[in-house]
């Protein structure tokens, strides 16, 4: 079974400052990794995903994440945040085997961008 | 433009009174999922359909049932809601397994 740990439940950051949201996972098998964003009163939207290939993944809205297999991490970064980035961010993992795409989510990190 | 629609957005029910949540999709995706998200917790998969094939997660309580009468619609039935079933319920779809999941806005269920 897989599990995901998001170490920070809340991250406040000033506008135009850089941000890193941390995600660590544990799994006995190979995994796919995802970051989703949830704006207030909206559903989850995929920011980016790692399936294979380059460990640096670029997503929408200027976000990127780096897969580090040795540290079992998939931290999300943005060099300069905007007010509109205020939202809840979820890291998720699924195994690479055949069968259902069962996503295991972390508990989320609430990013608050301060003007 | 809405792709995954959930109705209602907010649902209040009484302890023990059956309730049905609705999800519809305009994407013609094969797979539909239901997740439960309790306050400050991660979304947790309850079950999914691949076309008409139903798959229940091992730890999903019997109190939760689902129906998928056609490709577009999927329902979540809670037969006898308890206070512990208060949560956000998220519906998602994907074209096939391993494809990106598209989420609806969720239905927030309150049990009085």
XYZ file of N, CA, C and O in Angstrom, chain B residues 7-8 10 12 17 28 32 37 48 64 70 80 83 93 95 111-112:
68
model
N -24.537 17.429 -7.890
C -25.730 18.038 -7.307
C -26.215 17.216 -6.115
O -26.165 15.987 -6.154
N -26.687 17.895 -5.094
C -26.549 19.329 -4.882
C -25.145 19.671 -4.401
O -24.350 18.775 -4.132
N -24.623 21.405 -1.634
C -24.757 21.284 -0.180
C -26.009 20.456 0.113
O -27.064 20.708 -0.468
N -28.213 18.691 3.397
C -28.423 18.492 4.831
C -29.418 17.359 4.986
O -30.466 17.357 4.336
N -31.709 9.163 7.887
C -32.582 9.402 6.728
C -31.779 9.219 5.443
O -30.780 9.921 5.213
N -17.764 11.708 -21.448
C -17.895 10.362 -21.987
C -16.766 9.437 -21.505
O -16.292 8.564 -22.242
N -15.744 6.221 -13.405
C -16.264 7.228 -12.474
C -15.944 6.771 -11.052
O -16.060 5.588 -10.731
N -14.179 13.000 1.634
C -13.138 13.844 2.222
C -13.681 14.463 3.506
O -14.516 15.384 3.458
N -15.452 2.707 -7.369
C -15.409 3.229 -8.722
C -16.155 2.283 -9.659
O -16.366 1.106 -9.348
N -22.849 2.557 2.369
C -22.648 3.312 1.139
C -22.864 2.397 -0.061
O -22.295 1.323 -0.154
N -26.139 4.876 -16.533
C -25.618 5.069 -17.894
C -24.232 5.695 -17.793
O -23.751 5.975 -16.689
N -28.320 4.930 5.642
C -28.671 5.393 6.986
C -27.523 6.260 7.504
O -26.638 5.772 8.210
N -23.654 10.492 12.054
C -22.944 11.766 12.222
C -21.536 11.685 11.633
O -21.019 12.682 11.129
N -13.853 11.513 -12.755
C -13.923 10.625 -13.915
C -12.557 10.554 -14.575
O -11.734 11.471 -14.439
N -10.783 8.842 -18.461
C -11.074 8.163 -19.713
C -10.853 6.657 -19.567
O -11.669 5.852 -20.006
N -25.006 16.081 8.488
C -25.952 15.154 9.120
C -26.344 15.720 10.474
O -25.486 15.940 11.340
N -27.638 15.956 10.647
C -28.115 16.555 11.906
C -28.630 15.488 12.864
O -29.105 14.437 12.424
